[in-house]
Structure formats: structure tokens, C-alpha cells
PDB file of N, CA and C in Angstrom:
ATOM      1  N   MET A   1     -26.570   8.328  -3.175  1.00  0.00           N
ATOM      2  CA  MET A   1     -27.039   8.041  -1.838  1.00  0.00           C
ATOM      3  C   MET A   1     -27.612   6.640  -1.822  1.00  0.00           C
ATOM      4  N   PHE A   2     -27.338   5.887  -0.795  1.00  0.00           N
ATOM      5  CA  PHE A   2     -27.841   4.538  -0.650  1.00  0.00           C
ATOM      6  C   PHE A   2     -28.975   4.532   0.362  1.00  0.00           C
ATOM      7  N   ALA A   3     -29.968   3.732   0.086  1.00  0.00           N
ATOM      8  CA  ALA A   3     -31.096   3.595   1.010  1.00  0.00           C
ATOM      9  C   ALA A   3     -31.526   2.145   1.039  1.00  0.00           C
ATOM     10  N   ARG A   4     -32.120   1.743   2.151  1.00  0.00           N
ATOM     11  CA  ARG A   4     -32.629   0.370   2.264  1.00  0.00           C
ATOM     12  C   ARG A   4     -33.886   0.221   1.413  1.00  0.00           C
ATOM     13  N   ILE A   5     -34.082  -0.987   0.923  1.00  0.00           N
ATOM     14  CA  ILE A   5     -35.280  -1.285   0.141  1.00  0.00           C
ATOM     15  C   ILE A   5     -36.460  -1.366   1.097  1.00  0.00           C
ATOM     16  N   PRO A   6     -37.567  -0.694   0.795  1.00  0.00           N
ATOM     17  CA  PRO A   6     -38.713  -0.769   1.696  1.00  0.00           C
ATOM     18  C   PRO A   6     -39.307  -2.177   1.709  1.00  0.00           C
ATOM     19  N   THR A   7     -39.823  -2.557   2.862  1.00  0.00           N
ATOM     20  CA  THR A   7     -40.444  -3.877   2.976  1.00  0.00           C
ATOM     21  C   THR A   7     -41.819  -3.835   2.333  1.00  0.00           C
ATOM     22  N   GLY A   8     -42.197  -4.935   1.771  1.00  0.00           N
ATOM     23  CA  GLY A   8     -43.503  -5.005   1.105  1.00  0.00           C
ATOM     24  C   GLY A   8     -43.790  -6.427   0.714  1.00  0.00           C
ATOM     25  N   THR A   9     -44.678  -6.575  -0.201  1.00  0.00           N
ATOM     26  CA  THR A   9     -45.032  -7.911  -0.653  1.00  0.00           C
ATOM     27  C   THR A   9     -44.026  -8.384  -1.680  1.00  0.00           C
ATOM     28  N   THR A  10     -43.923  -9.679  -1.839  1.00  0.00           N
ATOM     29  CA  THR A  10     -42.986 -10.230  -2.818  1.00  0.00           C
ATOM     30  C   THR A  10     -43.512 -10.075  -4.237  1.00  0.00           C
ATOM     31  N   THR A  11     -44.791  -9.760  -4.413  1.00  0.00           N
ATOM     32  CA  THR A  11     -45.328  -9.560  -5.756  1.00  0.00           C
ATOM     33  C   THR A  11     -45.011  -8.170  -6.284  1.00  0.00           C
ATOM     34  N   ASP A  12     -44.661  -7.253  -5.412  1.00  0.00           N
ATOM     35  CA  ASP A  12     -44.307  -5.899  -5.827  1.00  0.00           C
ATOM     36  C   ASP A  12     -42.826  -5.877  -6.242  1.00  0.00           C
ATOM     37  N   PRO A  13     -42.502  -5.676  -7.534  1.00  0.00           N
ATOM     38  CA  PRO A  13     -41.098  -5.725  -7.952  1.00  0.00           C
ATOM     39  C   PRO A  13     -40.239  -4.635  -7.321  1.00  0.00           C
ATOM     40  N   ALA A  14     -40.833  -3.537  -6.921  1.00  0.00           N
ATOM     41  CA  ALA A  14     -40.042  -2.449  -6.336  1.00  0.00           C
ATOM     42  C   ALA A  14     -39.560  -2.782  -4.939  1.00  0.00           C
ATOM     43  N   SER A  15     -40.170  -3.761  -4.272  1.00  0.00           N
ATOM     44  CA  SER A  15     -39.790  -4.050  -2.897  1.00  0.00           C
ATOM     45  C   SER A  15     -39.101  -5.396  -2.747  1.00  0.00           C
ATOM     46  N   THR A  16     -38.812  -6.079  -3.827  1.00  0.00           N
ATOM     47  CA  THR A  16     -38.105  -7.352  -3.693  1.00  0.00           C
ATOM     48  C   THR A  16     -36.632  -7.088  -3.387  1.00  0.00           C
ATOM     49  N   ALA A  17     -36.080  -7.969  -2.587  1.00  0.00           N
ATOM     50  CA  ALA A  17     -34.685  -7.815  -2.196  1.00  0.00           C
ATOM     51  C   ALA A  17     -33.784  -8.110  -3.385  1.00  0.00           C
ATOM     52  N   ARG A  18     -32.733  -7.364  -3.503  1.00  0.00           N
ATOM     53  CA  ARG A  18     -31.777  -7.599  -4.577  1.00  0.00           C
ATOM     54  C   ARG A  18     -30.408  -7.892  -3.962  1.00  0.00           C
ATOM     55  N   SER A  19     -29.603  -8.597  -4.704  1.00  0.00           N
ATOM     56  CA  SER A  19     -28.260  -8.903  -4.206  1.00  0.00           C
ATOM     57  C   SER A  19     -27.259  -8.048  -4.965  1.00  0.00           C
ATOM     58  N   ASN A  20     -26.334  -7.480  -4.244  1.00  0.00           N
ATOM     59  CA  ASN A  20     -25.314  -6.633  -4.850  1.00  0.00           C
ATOM     60  C   ASN A  20     -24.075  -7.465  -5.144  1.00  0.00           C
ATOM     61  N   PRO A  21     -23.449  -7.250  -6.290  1.00  0.00           N
ATOM     62  CA  PRO A  21     -22.215  -7.992  -6.586  1.00  0.00           C
ATOM     63  C   PRO A  21     -21.074  -7.512  -5.707  1.00  0.00           C
ATOM     64  N   TYR A  22     -20.072  -8.383  -5.556  1.00  0.00           N
ATOM     65  CA  TYR A  22     -18.911  -8.022  -4.743  1.00  0.00           C
ATOM     66  C   TYR A  22     -18.055  -6.981  -5.457  1.00  0.00           C
ATOM     67  N   ASN A  23     -17.942  -7.084  -6.764  1.00  0.00           N
ATOM     68  CA  ASN A  23     -17.161  -6.131  -7.559  1.00  0.00           C
ATOM     69  C   ASN A  23     -18.067  -5.411  -8.546  1.00  0.00           C
ATOM     70  N   TYR A  24     -17.795  -4.150  -8.759  1.00  0.00           N
ATOM     71  CA  TYR A  24     -18.529  -3.349  -9.727  1.00  0.00           C
ATOM     72  C   TYR A  24     -17.585  -2.970 -10.857  1.00  0.00           C
ATOM     73  N   ASP A  25     -18.028  -3.140 -12.099  1.00  0.00           N
ATOM     74  CA  ASP A  25     -17.197  -2.778 -13.247  1.00  0.00           C
ATOM     75  C   ASP A  25     -16.936  -1.272 -13.249  1.00  0.00           C
ATOM     76  N   GLY A  26     -15.689  -0.885 -13.489  1.00  0.00           N
ATOM     77  CA  GLY A  26     -15.329   0.525 -13.588  1.00  0.00           C
ATOM     78  C   GLY A  26     -15.114   1.216 -12.255  1.00  0.00           C
ATOM     79  N   LEU A  27     -15.314   0.525 -11.150  1.00  0.00           N
ATOM     80  CA  LEU A  27     -15.133   1.127  -9.827  1.00  0.00           C
ATOM     81  C   LEU A  27     -13.854   0.572  -9.215  1.00  0.00           C
ATOM     82  N   VAL A  28     -12.909   1.444  -8.934  1.00  0.00           N
ATOM     83  CA  VAL A  28     -11.633   1.020  -8.375  1.00  0.00           C
ATOM     84  C   VAL A  28     -11.364   1.794  -7.087  1.00  0.00           C
ATOM     85  N   GLY A  29     -10.541   1.196  -6.239  1.00  0.00           N
ATOM     86  CA  GLY A  29     -10.157   1.846  -4.993  1.00  0.00           C
ATOM     87  C   GLY A  29      -9.004   2.799  -5.211  1.00  0.00           C
ATOM     88  N   PRO A  30      -8.463   3.348  -4.147  1.00  0.00           N
ATOM     89  CA  PRO A  30      -7.363   4.297  -4.264  1.00  0.00           C
ATOM     90  C   PRO A  30      -6.108   3.619  -4.822  1.00  0.00           C
ATOM     91  N   SER A  31      -5.319   4.376  -5.532  1.00  0.00           N
ATOM     92  CA  SER A  31      -4.089   3.831  -6.107  1.00  0.00           C
ATOM     93  C   SER A  31      -3.008   3.730  -5.033  1.00  0.00           C
ATOM     94  N   THR A  32      -1.957   2.998  -5.358  1.00  0.00           N
ATOM     95  CA  THR A  32      -0.826   2.869  -4.441  1.00  0.00           C
ATOM     96  C   THR A  32       0.405   3.482  -5.085  1.00  0.00           C
ATOM     97  N   SER A  33       1.272   3.987  -4.260  1.00  0.00           N
ATOM     98  CA  SER A  33       2.503   4.594  -4.745  1.00  0.00           C
ATOM     99  C   SER A  33       3.603   4.317  -3.731  1.00  0.00           C
ATOM    100  N   GLN A  34       4.675   3.699  -4.201  1.00  0.00           N
ATOM    101  CA  GLN A  34       5.808   3.428  -3.329  1.00  0.00           C
ATOM    102  C   GLN A  34       7.074   3.514  -4.165  1.00  0.00           C
ATOM    103  N   THR A  35       8.033   4.309  -3.717  1.00  0.00           N
ATOM    104  CA  THR A  35       9.298   4.484  -4.428  1.00  0.00           C
ATOM    105  C   THR A  35      10.427   3.967  -3.552  1.00  0.00           C
ATOM    106  N   ASP A  36      11.184   3.014  -4.080  1.00  0.00           N
ATOM    107  CA  ASP A  36      12.347   2.466  -3.380  1.00  0.00           C
ATOM    108  C   ASP A  36      13.607   3.018  -4.031  1.00  0.00           C
ATOM    109  N   MET A  37      14.609   3.310  -3.216  1.00  0.00           N
ATOM    110  CA  MET A  37      15.865   3.875  -3.728  1.00  0.00           C
ATOM    111  C   MET A  37      17.059   3.192  -3.081  1.00  0.00           C
ATOM    112  N   THR A  38      18.147   3.140  -3.831  1.00  0.00           N
ATOM    113  CA  THR A  38      19.408   2.614  -3.317  1.00  0.00           C
ATOM    114  C   THR A  38      20.541   3.520  -3.764  1.00  0.00           C
ATOM    115  N   LEU A  39      21.400   3.878  -2.834  1.00  0.00           N
ATOM    116  CA  LEU A  39      22.628   4.619  -3.136  1.00  0.00           C
ATOM    117  C   LEU A  39      23.797   3.774  -2.653  1.00  0.00           C
ATOM    118  N   SER A  40      24.791   3.613  -3.511  1.00  0.00           N
ATOM    119  CA  SER A  40      25.965   2.839  -3.100  1.00  0.00           C
ATOM    120  C   SER A  40      27.225   3.473  -3.675  1.00  0.00           C
ATOM    121  N   LYS A  41      28.300   3.290  -2.944  1.00  0.00           N
ATOM    122  CA  LYS A  41      29.609   3.824  -3.371  1.00  0.00           C
ATOM    123  C   LYS A  41      30.673   2.824  -2.959  1.00  0.00           C
ATOM    124  N   SER A  42      31.554   2.502  -3.911  1.00  0.00           N
ATOM    125  CA  SER A  42      32.659   1.589  -3.638  1.00  0.00           C
ATOM    126  C   SER A  42      33.966   2.364  -3.594  1.00  0.00           C
ATOM    127  N   PHE A  43      34.800   2.002  -2.651  1.00  0.00           N
ATOM    128  CA  PHE A  43      36.117   2.613  -2.494  1.00  0.00           C
ATOM    129  C   PHE A  43      37.167   1.520  -2.596  1.00  0.00           C
ATOM    130  N   LYS A  44      38.158   1.721  -3.412  1.00  0.00           N
ATOM    131  CA  LYS A  44      39.260   0.772  -3.515  1.00  0.00           C
ATOM    132  C   LYS A  44      40.339   1.226  -2.538  1.00  0.00           C
ATOM    133  N   LEU A  45      40.498   0.489  -1.450  1.00  0.00           N
ATOM    134  CA  LEU A  45      41.455   0.875  -0.417  1.00  0.00           C
ATOM    135  C   LEU A  45      42.880   0.519  -0.840  1.00  0.00           C
ATOM    136  N   THR A  46      43.076  -0.700  -1.220  1.00  0.00           N
ATOM    137  CA  THR A  46      44.355  -1.155  -1.762  1.00  0.00           C
ATOM    138  C   THR A  46      44.038  -2.019  -2.975  1.00  0.00           C
ATOM    139  N   GLU A  47      45.065  -2.643  -3.530  1.00  0.00           N
ATOM    140  CA  GLU A  47      44.815  -3.513  -4.679  1.00  0.00           C
ATOM    141  C   GLU A  47      43.985  -4.721  -4.271  1.00  0.00           C
ATOM    142  N   ARG A  48      44.079  -5.112  -3.025  1.00  0.00           N
ATOM    143  CA  ARG A  48      43.378  -6.301  -2.540  1.00  0.00           C
ATOM    144  C   ARG A  48      42.062  -5.982  -1.833  1.00  0.00           C
ATOM    145  N   PHE A  49      41.940  -4.845  -1.173  1.00  0.00           N
ATOM    146  CA  PHE A  49      40.781  -4.522  -0.348  1.00  0.00           C
ATOM    147  C   PHE A  49      39.856  -3.520  -1.053  1.00  0.00           C
ATOM    148  N   LYS A  50      38.567  -3.783  -0.955  1.00  0.00           N
ATOM    149  CA  LYS A  50      37.546  -2.878  -1.498  1.00  0.00           C
ATOM    150  C   LYS A  50      36.474  -2.694  -0.426  1.00  0.00           C
ATOM    151  N   PHE A  51      36.045  -1.451  -0.221  1.00  0.00           N
ATOM    152  CA  PHE A  51      35.051  -1.126   0.808  1.00  0.00           C
ATOM    153  C   PHE A  51      33.816  -0.543   0.118  1.00  0.00           C
ATOM    154  N   GLU A  52      32.634  -1.017   0.462  1.00  0.00           N
ATOM    155  CA  GLU A  52      31.385  -0.541  -0.152  1.00  0.00           C
ATOM    156  C   GLU A  52      30.438  -0.035   0.932  1.00  0.00           C
ATOM    157  N   VAL A  53      29.828   1.121   0.662  1.00  0.00           N
ATOM    158  CA  VAL A  53      28.834   1.728   1.556  1.00  0.00           C
ATOM    159  C   VAL A  53      27.511   1.772   0.795  1.00  0.00           C
ATOM    160  N   ARG A  54      26.429   1.316   1.442  1.00  0.00           N
ATOM    161  CA  ARG A  54      25.104   1.296   0.806  1.00  0.00           C
ATOM    162  C   ARG A  54      24.068   1.924   1.740  1.00  0.00           C
ATOM    163  N   ALA A  55      23.134   2.645   1.141  1.00  0.00           N
ATOM    164  CA  ALA A  55      21.966   3.167   1.860  1.00  0.00           C
ATOM    165  C   ALA A  55      20.740   2.823   1.002  1.00  0.00           C
ATOM    166  N   GLU A  56      19.781   2.114   1.600  1.00  0.00           N
ATOM    167  CA  GLU A  56      18.577   1.693   0.887  1.00  0.00           C
ATOM    168  C   GLU A  56      17.361   2.269   1.588  1.00  0.00           C
ATOM    169  N   ALA A  57      16.459   2.837   0.812  1.00  0.00           N
ATOM    170  CA  ALA A  57      15.230   3.423   1.371  1.00  0.00           C
ATOM    171  C   ALA A  57      14.033   2.779   0.698  1.00  0.00           C
ATOM    172  N   TYR A  58      13.119   2.257   1.501  1.00  0.00           N
ATOM    173  CA  TYR A  58      11.872   1.685   1.011  1.00  0.00           C
ATOM    174  C   TYR A  58      10.754   2.666   1.330  1.00  0.00           C
ATOM    175  N   ASN A  59       9.910   2.953   0.343  1.00  0.00           N
ATOM    176  CA  ASN A  59       8.897   4.003   0.443  1.00  0.00           C
ATOM    177  C   ASN A  59       9.590   5.326   0.811  1.00  0.00           C
ATOM    178  N   ALA A  60      10.542   5.705  -0.024  1.00  0.00           N
ATOM    179  CA  ALA A  60      11.432   6.832   0.258  1.00  0.00           C
ATOM    180  C   ALA A  60      10.691   8.145   0.485  1.00  0.00           C
ATOM    181  N   PHE A  61       9.570   8.360  -0.201  1.00  0.00           N
ATOM    182  CA  PHE A  61       8.828   9.612  -0.049  1.00  0.00           C
ATOM    183  C   PHE A  61       7.735   9.522   1.005  1.00  0.00           C
ATOM    184  N   ASN A  62       7.679   8.406   1.728  1.00  0.00           N
ATOM    185  CA  ASN A  62       6.746   8.200   2.833  1.00  0.00           C
ATOM    186  C   ASN A  62       5.293   8.465   2.416  1.00  0.00           C
ATOM    187  N   HIS A  63       4.908   7.922   1.279  1.00  0.00           N
ATOM    188  CA  HIS A  63       3.551   8.104   0.761  1.00  0.00           C
ATOM    189  C   HIS A  63       2.588   7.161   1.480  1.00  0.00           C
ATOM    190  N   LEU A  64       1.468   7.687   1.955  1.00  0.00           N
ATOM    191  CA  LEU A  64       0.457   6.885   2.627  1.00  0.00           C
ATOM    192  C   LEU A  64      -0.443   6.238   1.584  1.00  0.00           C
ATOM    193  N   ASN A  65      -0.577   4.920   1.629  1.00  0.00           N
ATOM    194  CA  ASN A  65      -1.413   4.170   0.697  1.00  0.00           C
ATOM    195  C   ASN A  65      -2.695   3.758   1.407  1.00  0.00           C
ATOM    196  N   TRP A  66      -3.832   4.246   0.901  1.00  0.00           N
ATOM    197  CA  TRP A  66      -5.124   3.997   1.531  1.00  0.00           C
ATOM    198  C   TRP A  66      -5.708   2.659   1.098  1.00  0.00           C
ATOM    199  N   ASP A  67      -6.492   2.061   1.974  1.00  0.00           N
ATOM    200  CA  ASP A  67      -7.179   0.802   1.708  1.00  0.00           C
ATOM    201  C   ASP A  67      -8.459   1.081   0.915  1.00  0.00           C
ATOM    202  N   ASN A  68      -9.148   0.038   0.511  1.00  0.00           N
ATOM    203  CA  ASN A  68     -10.415   0.191  -0.204  1.00  0.00           C
ATOM    204  C   ASN A  68     -11.500   0.716   0.733  1.00  0.00           C
ATOM    205  N   PRO A  69     -12.557   1.303   0.195  1.00  0.00           N
ATOM    206  CA  PRO A  69     -13.642   1.794   1.052  1.00  0.00           C
ATOM    207  C   PRO A  69     -14.381   0.651   1.739  1.00  0.00           C
ATOM    208  N   ILE A  70     -15.070   0.984   2.814  1.00  0.00           N
ATOM    209  CA  ILE A  70     -15.868   0.003   3.547  1.00  0.00           C
ATOM    210  C   ILE A  70     -17.132  -0.291   2.739  1.00  0.00           C
ATOM    211  N   LEU A  71     -17.398  -1.584   2.488  1.00  0.00           N
ATOM    212  CA  LEU A  71     -18.513  -1.977   1.640  1.00  0.00           C
ATOM    213  C   LEU A  71     -19.697  -2.546   2.405  1.00  0.00           C
ATOM    214  N   ASN A  72     -19.592  -2.629   3.720  1.00  0.00           N
ATOM    215  CA  ASN A  72     -20.692  -3.130   4.531  1.00  0.00           C
ATOM    216  C   ASN A  72     -21.747  -2.026   4.676  1.00  0.00           C
ATOM    217  N   GLN A  73     -22.937  -2.261   4.127  1.00  0.00           N
ATOM    218  CA  GLN A  73     -23.965  -1.216   4.104  1.00  0.00           C
ATOM    219  C   GLN A  73     -24.512  -0.889   5.484  1.00  0.00           C
ATOM    220  N   THR A  74     -24.346  -1.778   6.445  1.00  0.00           N
ATOM    221  CA  THR A  74     -24.847  -1.502   7.790  1.00  0.00           C
ATOM    222  C   THR A  74     -23.832  -0.731   8.631  1.00  0.00           C
ATOM    223  N   ASN A  75     -22.623  -0.567   8.140  1.00  0.00           N
ATOM    224  CA  ASN A  75     -21.582   0.158   8.855  1.00  0.00           C
ATOM    225  C   ASN A  75     -21.829   1.664   8.714  1.00  0.00           C
ATOM    226  N   ALA A  76     -21.611   2.402   9.785  1.00  0.00           N
ATOM    227  CA  ALA A  76     -21.806   3.855   9.746  1.00  0.00           C
ATOM    228  C   ALA A  76     -20.794   4.539   8.827  1.00  0.00           C
ATOM    229  N   ASN A  77     -19.657   3.898   8.585  1.00  0.00           N
ATOM    230  CA  ASN A  77     -18.625   4.455   7.716  1.00  0.00           C
ATOM    231  C   ASN A  77     -18.702   3.898   6.299  1.00  0.00           C
ATOM    232  N   PHE A  78     -19.865   3.452   5.873  1.00  0.00           N
ATOM    233  CA  PHE A  78     -20.027   2.851   4.544  1.00  0.00           C
ATOM    234  C   PHE A  78     -19.576   3.822   3.461  1.00  0.00           C
ATOM    235  N   GLY A  79     -18.727   3.332   2.550  1.00  0.00           N
ATOM    236  CA  GLY A  79     -18.250   4.150   1.436  1.00  0.00           C
ATOM    237  C   GLY A  79     -17.047   5.015   1.770  1.00  0.00           C
ATOM    238  N   LYS A  80     -16.620   5.029   3.019  1.00  0.00           N
ATOM    239  CA  LYS A  80     -15.477   5.852   3.424  1.00  0.00           C
ATOM    240  C   LYS A  80     -14.198   5.018   3.433  1.00  0.00           C
ATOM    241  N   VAL A  81     -13.088   5.682   3.190  1.00  0.00           N
ATOM    242  CA  VAL A  81     -11.774   5.061   3.279  1.00  0.00           C
ATOM    243  C   VAL A  81     -11.148   5.569   4.565  1.00  0.00           C
ATOM    244  N   ILE A  82     -10.990   4.677   5.546  1.00  0.00           N
ATOM    245  CA  ILE A  82     -10.493   5.124   6.853  1.00  0.00           C
ATOM    246  C   ILE A  82      -9.229   4.389   7.300  1.00  0.00           C
ATOM    247  N   ASN A  83      -8.803   3.359   6.563  1.00  0.00           N
ATOM    248  CA  ASN A  83      -7.636   2.582   6.966  1.00  0.00           C
ATOM    249  C   ASN A  83      -6.549   2.671   5.905  1.00  0.00           C
ATOM    250  N   ARG A  84      -5.317   2.463   6.349  1.00  0.00           N
ATOM    251  CA  ARG A  84      -4.229   2.387   5.378  1.00  0.00           C
ATOM    252  C   ARG A  84      -4.155   0.959   4.852  1.00  0.00           C
ATOM    253  N   ARG A  85      -3.631   0.803   3.655  1.00  0.00           N
ATOM    254  CA  ARG A  85      -3.557  -0.508   3.012  1.00  0.00           C
ATOM    255  C   ARG A  85      -2.563  -1.389   3.759  1.00  0.00           C
ATOM    256  N   PRO A  86      -2.970  -2.610   4.130  1.00  0.00           N
ATOM    257  CA  PRO A  86      -2.043  -3.498   4.838  1.00  0.00           C
ATOM    258  C   PRO A  86      -0.883  -3.900   3.929  1.00  0.00           C
ATOM    259  N   GLY A  87       0.275  -4.028   4.508  1.00  0.00           N
ATOM    260  CA  GLY A  87       1.459  -4.409   3.747  1.00  0.00           C
ATOM    261  C   GLY A  87       2.267  -3.230   3.247  1.00  0.00           C
ATOM    262  N   TYR A  88       1.690  -2.049   3.199  1.00  0.00           N
ATOM    263  CA  TYR A  88       2.415  -0.851   2.779  1.00  0.00           C
ATOM    264  C   TYR A  88       2.750  -0.051   4.033  1.00  0.00           C
ATOM    265  N   ILE A  89       4.010  -0.016   4.347  1.00  0.00           N
ATOM    266  CA  ILE A  89       4.435   0.625   5.592  1.00  0.00           C
ATOM    267  C   ILE A  89       5.055   1.981   5.288  1.00  0.00           C
ATOM    268  N   GLY A  90       5.383   2.685   6.314  1.00  0.00           N
ATOM    269  CA  GLY A  90       6.030   3.978   6.144  1.00  0.00           C
ATOM    270  C   GLY A  90       7.473   3.811   5.701  1.00  0.00           C
ATOM    271  N   ARG A  91       8.175   4.902   5.652  1.00  0.00           N
ATOM    272  CA  ARG A  91       9.553   4.910   5.182  1.00  0.00           C
ATOM    273  C   ARG A  91      10.434   4.022   6.067  1.00  0.00           C
ATOM    274  N   GLU A  92      11.262   3.211   5.414  1.00  0.00           N
ATOM    275  CA  GLU A  92      12.263   2.400   6.102  1.00  0.00           C
ATOM    276  C   GLU A  92      13.601   2.639   5.431  1.00  0.00           C
ATOM    277  N   ILE A  93      14.630   2.855   6.236  1.00  0.00           N
ATOM    278  CA  ILE A  93      15.977   3.093   5.710  1.00  0.00           C
ATOM    279  C   ILE A  93      16.921   2.104   6.358  1.00  0.00           C
ATOM    280  N   GLN A  94      17.771   1.485   5.548  1.00  0.00           N
ATOM    281  CA  GLN A  94      18.788   0.590   6.100  1.00  0.00           C
ATOM    282  C   GLN A  94      20.136   0.939   5.474  1.00  0.00           C
ATOM    283  N   TYR A  95      21.186   0.728   6.266  1.00  0.00           N
ATOM    284  CA  TYR A  95      22.552   1.030   5.849  1.00  0.00           C
ATOM    285  C   TYR A  95      23.340  -0.268   5.812  1.00  0.00           C
ATOM    286  N   GLY A  96      24.289  -0.326   4.934  1.00  0.00           N
ATOM    287  CA  GLY A  96      25.130  -1.522   4.859  1.00  0.00           C
ATOM    288  C   GLY A  96      26.565  -1.173   4.497  1.00  0.00           C
ATOM    289  N   PHE A  97      27.480  -1.928   5.068  1.00  0.00           N
ATOM    290  CA  PHE A  97      28.898  -1.747   4.797  1.00  0.00           C
ATOM    291  C   PHE A  97      29.478  -3.106   4.445  1.00  0.00           C
ATOM    292  N   LYS A  98      30.353  -3.145   3.449  1.00  0.00           N
ATOM    293  CA  LYS A  98      30.946  -4.407   3.034  1.00  0.00           C
ATOM    294  C   LYS A  98      32.425  -4.206   2.734  1.00  0.00           C
ATOM    295  N   LEU A  99      33.224  -5.087   3.273  1.00  0.00           N
ATOM    296  CA  LEU A  99      34.649  -5.093   3.021  1.00  0.00           C
ATOM    297  C   LEU A  99      34.981  -6.356   2.235  1.00  0.00           C
ATOM    298  N   SER A 100      35.478  -6.186   1.019  1.00  0.00           N
ATOM    299  CA  SER A 100      35.840  -7.322   0.169  1.00  0.00           C
ATOM    300  C   SER A 100      37.352  -7.433   0.092  1.00  0.00           C
ATOM    301  N   PHE A 101      37.846  -8.672   0.153  1.00  0.00           N
ATOM    302  CA  PHE A 101      39.293  -8.901   0.014  1.00  0.00           C
ATOM    303  C   PHE A 101      39.539 -10.191  -0.710  1.00  0.00           C
TER     304      PHE A 101
END
């Protein structure tokens, strides 16, 4: 549990303000998990023509990646993880077709 330091005299060591470091050793945020997959198949139509079909999935299992906890002590949500990590999006699928000759 976190509590504010009580106000008092500067000669009292228990009431002097302390500064908290930005990073704490051994304390880590939530892990990230993202699995990308590609499926492709080539078909030889003739001796000269080749057709390729591709399906690519980014974050194939649609795993939600959480952001770090809120570190602002004056925030009502201090210590809670309430946002998703920026840059990690939901599942994306793209298809591609290629004809080689």
C-alpha cells in the first residue's frame, strides 16, 4: 500500500520528502506475445506460368498486449494496467496472389 509522507519539520527524518526512481530493479511490466504466420502454395500452370497464393496473419491468435501500469501517484488508477500497449494491434490478415512468367 502506498501512502503520502506526512508533513513535518525538515529535521525529522521520517517526514523528509524522498524521490522515487523511474525504474525499480526486478519490477517488470506485462509481457508481450505476438505470433505471425504465413501460408503459401505455388501452382505450376504450364512450363512458363507459375501461380502463387499467399495468406499472411499478423498477431494470428489475437493476443491482447497490455501496457505498463500507471506510475503517477496522484492518479486514482495508480498501479493499475488499463491500456493496451501502443504498436501492438489486433489480428490482421492479408492475401496475395502472384502470377510469374
